[in-house]
CSV table of C-alpha atoms in Angstrom, one decimal:
chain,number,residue,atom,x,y,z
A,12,UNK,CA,0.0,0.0,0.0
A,13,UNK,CA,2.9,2.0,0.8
A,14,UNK,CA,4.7,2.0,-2.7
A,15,UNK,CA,1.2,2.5,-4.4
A,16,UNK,CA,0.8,5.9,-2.2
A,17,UNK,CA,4.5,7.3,-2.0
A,18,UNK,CA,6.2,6.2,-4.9
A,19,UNK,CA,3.3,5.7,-7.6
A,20,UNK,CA,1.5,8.6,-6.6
A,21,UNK,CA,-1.8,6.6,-6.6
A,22,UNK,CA,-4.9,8.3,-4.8
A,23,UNK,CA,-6.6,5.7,-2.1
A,24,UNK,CA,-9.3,5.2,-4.4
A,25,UNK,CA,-7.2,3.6,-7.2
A,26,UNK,CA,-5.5,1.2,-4.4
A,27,UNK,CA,-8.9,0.1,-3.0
A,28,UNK,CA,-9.6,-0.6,-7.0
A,29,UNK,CA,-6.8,-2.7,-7.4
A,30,UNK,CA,-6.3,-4.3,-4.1
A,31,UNK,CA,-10.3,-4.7,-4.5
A,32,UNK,CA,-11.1,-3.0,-1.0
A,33,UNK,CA,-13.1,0.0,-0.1
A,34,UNK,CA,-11.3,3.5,-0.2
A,35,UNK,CA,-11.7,3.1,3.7
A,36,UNK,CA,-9.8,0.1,4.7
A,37,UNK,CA,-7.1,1.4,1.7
A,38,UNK,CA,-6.5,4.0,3.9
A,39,UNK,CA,-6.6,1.8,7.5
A,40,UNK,CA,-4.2,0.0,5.6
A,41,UNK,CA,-1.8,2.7,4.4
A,42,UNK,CA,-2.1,4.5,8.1
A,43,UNK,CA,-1.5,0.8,9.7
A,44,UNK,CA,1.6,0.5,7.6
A,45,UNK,CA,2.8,3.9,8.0
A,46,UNK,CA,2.7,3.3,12.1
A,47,UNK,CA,4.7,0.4,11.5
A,48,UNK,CA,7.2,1.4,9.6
A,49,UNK,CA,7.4,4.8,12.4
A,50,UNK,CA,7.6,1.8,14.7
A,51,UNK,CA,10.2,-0.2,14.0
A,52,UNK,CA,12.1,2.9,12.5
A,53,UNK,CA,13.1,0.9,9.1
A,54,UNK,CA,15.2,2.8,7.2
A,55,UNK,CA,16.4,2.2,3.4
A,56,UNK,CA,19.5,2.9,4.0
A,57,UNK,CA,19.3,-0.3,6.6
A,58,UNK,CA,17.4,-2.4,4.0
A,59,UNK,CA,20.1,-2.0,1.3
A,60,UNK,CA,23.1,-3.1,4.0
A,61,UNK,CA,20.7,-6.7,4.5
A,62,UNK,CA,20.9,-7.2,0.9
A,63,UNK,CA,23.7,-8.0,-1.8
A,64,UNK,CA,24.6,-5.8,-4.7
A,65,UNK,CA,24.7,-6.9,-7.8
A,66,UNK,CA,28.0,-7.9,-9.6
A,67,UNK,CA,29.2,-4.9,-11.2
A,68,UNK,CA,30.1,-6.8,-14.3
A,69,UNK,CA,27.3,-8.2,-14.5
A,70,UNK,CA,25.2,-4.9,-14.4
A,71,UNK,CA,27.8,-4.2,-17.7
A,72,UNK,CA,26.3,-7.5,-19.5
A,73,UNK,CA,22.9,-6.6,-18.7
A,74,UNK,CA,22.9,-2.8,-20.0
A,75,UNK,CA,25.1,-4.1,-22.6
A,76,UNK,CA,23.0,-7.0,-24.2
A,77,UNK,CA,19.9,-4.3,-23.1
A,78,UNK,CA,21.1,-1.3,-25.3
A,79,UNK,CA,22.3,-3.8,-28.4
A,80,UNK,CA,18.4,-5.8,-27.7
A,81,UNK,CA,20.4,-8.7,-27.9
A,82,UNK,CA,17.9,-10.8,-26.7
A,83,UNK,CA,19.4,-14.3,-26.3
A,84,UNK,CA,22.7,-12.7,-24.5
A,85,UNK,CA,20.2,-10.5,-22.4
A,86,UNK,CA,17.8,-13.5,-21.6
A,87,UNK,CA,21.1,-15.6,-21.2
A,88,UNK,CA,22.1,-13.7,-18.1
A,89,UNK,CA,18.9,-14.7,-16.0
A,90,UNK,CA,19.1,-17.4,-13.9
A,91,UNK,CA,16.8,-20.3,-14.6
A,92,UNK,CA,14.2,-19.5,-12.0
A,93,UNK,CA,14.7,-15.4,-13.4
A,94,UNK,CA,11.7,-13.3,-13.3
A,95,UNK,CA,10.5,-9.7,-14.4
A,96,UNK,CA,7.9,-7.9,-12.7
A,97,UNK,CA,7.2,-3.8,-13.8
A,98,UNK,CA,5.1,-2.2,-11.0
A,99,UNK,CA,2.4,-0.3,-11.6
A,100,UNK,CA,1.6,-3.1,-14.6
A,101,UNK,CA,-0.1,-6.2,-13.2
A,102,UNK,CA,2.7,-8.1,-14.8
A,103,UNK,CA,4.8,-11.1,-13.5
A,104,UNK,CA,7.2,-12.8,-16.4
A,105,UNK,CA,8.8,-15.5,-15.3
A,106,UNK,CA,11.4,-18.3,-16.8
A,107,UNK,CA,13.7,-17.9,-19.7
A,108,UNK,CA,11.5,-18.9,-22.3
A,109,UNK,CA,8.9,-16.3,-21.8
A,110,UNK,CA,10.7,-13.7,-20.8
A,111,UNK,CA,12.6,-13.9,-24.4
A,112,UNK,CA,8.9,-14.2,-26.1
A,113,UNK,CA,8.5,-10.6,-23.5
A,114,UNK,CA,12.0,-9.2,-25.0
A,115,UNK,CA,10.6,-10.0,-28.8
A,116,UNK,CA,7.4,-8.0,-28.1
A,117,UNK,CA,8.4,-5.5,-26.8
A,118,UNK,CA,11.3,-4.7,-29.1
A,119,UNK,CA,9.5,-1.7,-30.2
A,120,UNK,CA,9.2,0.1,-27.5
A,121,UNK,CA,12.8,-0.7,-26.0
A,122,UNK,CA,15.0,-0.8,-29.0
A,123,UNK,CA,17.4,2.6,-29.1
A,124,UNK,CA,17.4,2.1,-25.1
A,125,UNK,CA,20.2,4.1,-23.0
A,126,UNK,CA,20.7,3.8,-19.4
A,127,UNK,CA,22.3,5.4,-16.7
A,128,UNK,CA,23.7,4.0,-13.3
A,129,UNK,CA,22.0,5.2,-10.5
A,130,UNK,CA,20.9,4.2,-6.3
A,131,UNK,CA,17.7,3.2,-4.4
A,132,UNK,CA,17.0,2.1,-1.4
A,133,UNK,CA,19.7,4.3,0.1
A,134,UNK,CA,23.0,3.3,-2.0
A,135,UNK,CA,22.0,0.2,-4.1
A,136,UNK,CA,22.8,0.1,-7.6
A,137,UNK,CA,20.1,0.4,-10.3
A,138,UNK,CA,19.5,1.4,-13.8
A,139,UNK,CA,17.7,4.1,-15.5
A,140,UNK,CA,16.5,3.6,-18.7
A,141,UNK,CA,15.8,5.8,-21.2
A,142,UNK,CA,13.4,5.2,-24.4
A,143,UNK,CA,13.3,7.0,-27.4
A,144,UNK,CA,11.4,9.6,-27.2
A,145,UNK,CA,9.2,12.0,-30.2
A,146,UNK,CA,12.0,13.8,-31.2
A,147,UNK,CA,14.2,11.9,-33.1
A,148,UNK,CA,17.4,13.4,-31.5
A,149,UNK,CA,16.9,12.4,-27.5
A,150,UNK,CA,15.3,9.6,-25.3
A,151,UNK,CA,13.4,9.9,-22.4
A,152,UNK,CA,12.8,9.0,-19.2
A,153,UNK,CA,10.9,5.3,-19.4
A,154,UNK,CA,11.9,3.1,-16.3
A,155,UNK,CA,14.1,2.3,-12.9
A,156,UNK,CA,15.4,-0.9,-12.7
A,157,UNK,CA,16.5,-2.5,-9.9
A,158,UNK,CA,17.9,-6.0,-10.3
A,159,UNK,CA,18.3,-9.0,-7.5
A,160,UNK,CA,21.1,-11.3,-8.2
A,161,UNK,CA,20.9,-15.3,-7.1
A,162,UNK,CA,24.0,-17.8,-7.8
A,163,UNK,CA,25.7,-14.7,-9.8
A,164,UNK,CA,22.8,-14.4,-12.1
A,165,UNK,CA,19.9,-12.5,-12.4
A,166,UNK,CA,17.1,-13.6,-10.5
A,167,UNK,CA,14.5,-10.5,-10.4
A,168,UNK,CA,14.4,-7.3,-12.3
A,169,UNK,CA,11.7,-5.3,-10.9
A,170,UNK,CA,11.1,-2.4,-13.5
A,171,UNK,CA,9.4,0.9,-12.1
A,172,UNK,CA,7.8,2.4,-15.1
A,173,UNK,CA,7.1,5.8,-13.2
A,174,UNK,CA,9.1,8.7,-15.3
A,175,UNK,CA,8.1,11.2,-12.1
A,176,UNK,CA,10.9,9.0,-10.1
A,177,UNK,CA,13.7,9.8,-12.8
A,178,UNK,CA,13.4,13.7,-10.9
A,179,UNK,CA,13.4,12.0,-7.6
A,180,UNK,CA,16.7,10.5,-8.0
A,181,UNK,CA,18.5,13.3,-9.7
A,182,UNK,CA,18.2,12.2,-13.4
A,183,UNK,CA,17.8,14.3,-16.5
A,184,UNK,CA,14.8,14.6,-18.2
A,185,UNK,CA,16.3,13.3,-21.5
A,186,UNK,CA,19.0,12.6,-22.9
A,187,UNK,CA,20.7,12.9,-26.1
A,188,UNK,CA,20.7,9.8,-28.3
């Protein structure tokens, strides 16, 4: 409820439509989670110390096969249990095989991709990735993504198609191509 409120800007009515609750318990919820997390005084900067970082070469492999839409040496970097997921999309894409039928469909949209290093989560490393955009000459913002590494593979790349967080973190509003 938390990331639906602060990071996707959503208003309580849209989470009670997709968490298919009333507007009043969305916002119990969001005010019950709030207290806890005021509680137990959780902050990101703690999260991202519990966790591991990413393999710094392999972040190079990814936003390499990524910007060339080399899909077999981007899909070939997954683990075999790897996954996708792109909040706010109801979307979960899991195993190698469909995430390469995912890649083929949506080499449209992704094809001409840049991306930038950047942090979350108070330091940990993610990508921003940048589309192109109307105008031929630059590509805009299109996506955060923030990748979870099992057995020095990827495991889960949690995409957050919100260009309102680009600003957030720091990032340009385009860049040239």
């Amino acid at each position: 409820v938390l990331i639906l409120k602060d990071v996707f800007e959503w208003s309580s009515k849209q989470i009670a439509e997709t968490l298919g609750m009333s507007p009043a318990a969305a916002n119990s919820a969001l005010q019950r989670a709030r207290e806890t997390m005021d509680r137990t005084r959780l902050r990101s900067d703690e999260f991202s110390k519990m966790d591991v970082n990413p393999d710094q070469n392999l972040l190079s492999r990814y936003v390499e096969a990524f910007e060339q839409f080399d899909i077999q040496a981007l899909v070939s970097l997954f683990h075999e249990e790897g996954c996708m997921s792109m909040p706010p999309f109801a979307m979960w894409i899991s195993g190698q095989e469909d995430l390469s039928a995912f890649f083929a469909l949506t080499r449209w949209h992704c094809e001409g991709s840049k991306f930038l290093p950047t942090t979350v989560n108070g330091g940990y490393p993610a990508l921003a990735q940048y589309v192109p955009g109307k105008e031929a000459s630059v590509l805009v913002p299109w996506g955060i993504h923030v990748i979870e590494v099992k057995e020095n593979r990827i495991f889960h790349v949690q995409n957050f198609i919100n260009a309102k967080l680009f600003s957030r973190l720091g990032l340009p509003e385009q860049i040239d191509r």
